[in-house]
Short mmCIF file of C-alpha atoms in Angstrom, two decimals:
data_model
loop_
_atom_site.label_atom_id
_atom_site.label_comp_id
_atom_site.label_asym_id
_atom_site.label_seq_id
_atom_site.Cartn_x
_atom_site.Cartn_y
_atom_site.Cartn_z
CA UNK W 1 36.03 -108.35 -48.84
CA UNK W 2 37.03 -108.04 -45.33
CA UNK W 3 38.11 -104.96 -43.39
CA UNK W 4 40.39 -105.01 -40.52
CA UNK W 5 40.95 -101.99 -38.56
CA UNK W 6 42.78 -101.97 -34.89
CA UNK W 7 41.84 -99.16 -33.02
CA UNK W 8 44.22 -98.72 -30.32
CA UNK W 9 43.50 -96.21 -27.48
CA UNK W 10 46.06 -94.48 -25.25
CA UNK W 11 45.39 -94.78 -21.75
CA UNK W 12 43.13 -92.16 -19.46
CA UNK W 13 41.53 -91.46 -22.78
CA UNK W 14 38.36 -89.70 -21.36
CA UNK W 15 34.41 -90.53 -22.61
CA UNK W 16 34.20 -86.81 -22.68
CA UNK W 17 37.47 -86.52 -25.63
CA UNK W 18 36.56 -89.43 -27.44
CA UNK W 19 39.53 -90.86 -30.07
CA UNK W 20 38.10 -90.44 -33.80
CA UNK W 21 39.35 -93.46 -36.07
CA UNK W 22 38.15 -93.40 -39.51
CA UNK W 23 37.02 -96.63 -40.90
CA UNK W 24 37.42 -96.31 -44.73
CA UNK W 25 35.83 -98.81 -46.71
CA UNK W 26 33.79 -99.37 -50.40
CA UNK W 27 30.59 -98.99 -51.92
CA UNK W 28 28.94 -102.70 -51.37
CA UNK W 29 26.69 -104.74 -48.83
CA UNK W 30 27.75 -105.09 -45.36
CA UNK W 31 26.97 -107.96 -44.67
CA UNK W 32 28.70 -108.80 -41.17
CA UNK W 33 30.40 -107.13 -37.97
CA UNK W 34 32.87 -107.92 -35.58
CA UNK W 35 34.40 -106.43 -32.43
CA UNK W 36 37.49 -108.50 -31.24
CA UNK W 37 38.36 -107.33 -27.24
CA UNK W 38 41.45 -109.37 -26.49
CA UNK W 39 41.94 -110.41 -22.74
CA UNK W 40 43.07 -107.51 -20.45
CA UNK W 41 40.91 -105.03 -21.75
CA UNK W 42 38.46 -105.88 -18.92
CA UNK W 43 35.80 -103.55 -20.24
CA UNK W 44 37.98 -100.61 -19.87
CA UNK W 45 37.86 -99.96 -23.44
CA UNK W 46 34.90 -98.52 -25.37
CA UNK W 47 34.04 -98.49 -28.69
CA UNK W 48 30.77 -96.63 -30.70
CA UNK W 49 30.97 -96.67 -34.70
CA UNK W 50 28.98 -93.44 -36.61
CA UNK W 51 28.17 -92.96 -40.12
CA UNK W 52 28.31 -89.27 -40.47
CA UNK W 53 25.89 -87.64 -37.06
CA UNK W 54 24.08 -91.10 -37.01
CA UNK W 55 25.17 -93.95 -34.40
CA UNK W 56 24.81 -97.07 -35.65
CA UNK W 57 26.09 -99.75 -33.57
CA UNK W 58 25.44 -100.01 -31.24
CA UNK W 59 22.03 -98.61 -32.47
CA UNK W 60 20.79 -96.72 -28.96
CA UNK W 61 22.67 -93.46 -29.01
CA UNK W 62 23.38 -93.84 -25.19
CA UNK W 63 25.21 -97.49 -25.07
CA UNK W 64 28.53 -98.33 -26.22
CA UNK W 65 30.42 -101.82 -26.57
CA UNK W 66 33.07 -102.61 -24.14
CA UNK W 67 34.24 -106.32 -23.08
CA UNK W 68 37.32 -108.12 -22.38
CA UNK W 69 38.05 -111.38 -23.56
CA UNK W 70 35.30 -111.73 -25.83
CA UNK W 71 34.49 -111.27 -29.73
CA UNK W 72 31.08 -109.85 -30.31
CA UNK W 73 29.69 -110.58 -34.35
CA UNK W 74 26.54 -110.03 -35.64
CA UNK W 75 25.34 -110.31 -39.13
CA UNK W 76 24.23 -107.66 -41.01
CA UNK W 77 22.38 -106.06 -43.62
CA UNK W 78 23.29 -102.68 -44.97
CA UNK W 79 24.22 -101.02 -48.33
CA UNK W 80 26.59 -98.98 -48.57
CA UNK W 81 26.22 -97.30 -51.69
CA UNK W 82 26.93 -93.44 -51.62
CA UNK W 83 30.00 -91.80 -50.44
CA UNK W 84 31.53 -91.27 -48.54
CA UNK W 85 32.47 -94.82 -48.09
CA UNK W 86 33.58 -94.12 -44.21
CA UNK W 87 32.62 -95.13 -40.83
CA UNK W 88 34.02 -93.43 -37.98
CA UNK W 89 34.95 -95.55 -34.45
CA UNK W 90 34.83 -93.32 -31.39
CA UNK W 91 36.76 -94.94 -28.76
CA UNK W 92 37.68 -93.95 -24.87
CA UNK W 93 39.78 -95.66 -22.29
CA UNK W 94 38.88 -95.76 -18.43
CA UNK W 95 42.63 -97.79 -18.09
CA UNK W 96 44.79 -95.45 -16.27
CA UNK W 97 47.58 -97.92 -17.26
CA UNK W 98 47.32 -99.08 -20.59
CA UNK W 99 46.61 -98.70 -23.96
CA UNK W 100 43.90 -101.23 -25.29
CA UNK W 101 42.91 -102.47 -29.15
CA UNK W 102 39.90 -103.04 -30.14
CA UNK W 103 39.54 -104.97 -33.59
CA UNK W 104 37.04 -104.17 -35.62
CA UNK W 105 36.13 -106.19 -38.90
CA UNK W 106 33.51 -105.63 -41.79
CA UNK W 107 32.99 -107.74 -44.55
CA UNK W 108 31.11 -106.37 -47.36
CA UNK W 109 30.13 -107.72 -50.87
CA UNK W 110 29.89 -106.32 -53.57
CA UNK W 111 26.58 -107.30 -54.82
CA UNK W 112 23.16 -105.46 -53.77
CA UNK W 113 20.75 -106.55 -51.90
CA UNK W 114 20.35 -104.83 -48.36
CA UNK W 115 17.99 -101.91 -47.49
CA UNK W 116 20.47 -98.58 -48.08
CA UNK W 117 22.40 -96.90 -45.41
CA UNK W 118 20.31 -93.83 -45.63
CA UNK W 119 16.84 -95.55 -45.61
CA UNK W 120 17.85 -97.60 -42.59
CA UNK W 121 19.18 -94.51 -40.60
CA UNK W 122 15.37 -93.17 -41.65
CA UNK W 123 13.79 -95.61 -40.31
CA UNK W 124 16.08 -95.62 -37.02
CA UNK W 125 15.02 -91.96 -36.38
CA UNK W 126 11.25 -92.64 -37.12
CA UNK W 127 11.32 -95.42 -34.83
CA UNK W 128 13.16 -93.49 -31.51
CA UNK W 129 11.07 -90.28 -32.60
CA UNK W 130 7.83 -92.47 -32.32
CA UNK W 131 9.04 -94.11 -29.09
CA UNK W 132 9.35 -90.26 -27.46
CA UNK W 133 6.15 -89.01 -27.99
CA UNK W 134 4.48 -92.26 -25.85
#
C-alpha cells in the first residue's frame, strides 16, 4: 500500500506555529519514504514528521527537510504495529508569498519483518542520551 498525503502550507507560516497534518495510516511495515518538493518551493518550505513526542525523520531533533525541485526517498524499515496508526507532519513556510505542498508518500506492507516502532524510538534515545554524556 501506498500513502499519499499533500501537505500544503499557507504562506508566512512561522517555525515558531508550526502547521500539524496528521498522517493516518495502518498497522504494517514501512518499508519506504518519500518527500516530493515541486519547483518553486526553493527551500522555503519545511517539513518534520513525529510519531507521538518522538521525531523521526529526519532523525536529529534539530534538522528539518526543506528543498525545491527535488524528491528525497529513502528506504526504510519500521513496524508499525500498535495504534495509533498516525504520523504527524509539522510544516512551516518562510514564503511571504505563497503557499507551498510538500508530498509526502509511505508505502507499507503488510507483512512483518522490521524492528517495531517503539524499539527503534528506544534505541534512538539510548543512542543521543549516550552521545551527551561524552
Amino acid at each position: 500500500m501506498i500513502f499519499v498525503f499533500p501537505v500544503t502550507t499557507p504562506a508566512n507560516t512561522a517555525e515558531s506555529a508550526k502547521q500539524k497534518t496528521a498522517l493516518k495510516l495502518t498497522a504494517g511495515h514501512i518499508n519506504f519514504v518519500e518527500l516530493h518538493f515541486p519547483p518553486g518551493v526553493n527551500a522555503l518550505a519545511h517539513l518534520s514528521i513525529n510519531y507521538g513526542l518522538y521525531q523521526l525523520f529526519p532523525s536529529n531533533q534539530d534538522a528539518d527537510f526543506s528543498s525545491g525541485s527535488e524528491t528525497i526517498d529513502w528506504i526504510e524499515d519500521i513496524e508499525l504495529d500498535q495504534p495509533p496508526f498516525e504520523f504527524v507532519a509539522y510544516s512551516w513556510n518562510d514564503d511571504d508569498t505563497y503557499e507551498h505542498t510538500i508530498t509526502v508518500r509511505i508505502s507499507i506492507t503488510t507483512g512483518k519483518g522490521g524492528q517495531s516502532l517503539q524499539d527503534q524510538i528506544a534505541a534512538l534515545l539510548l543512542t543521543q542520551t549516550a552521545g551527551q554524556g561524552q
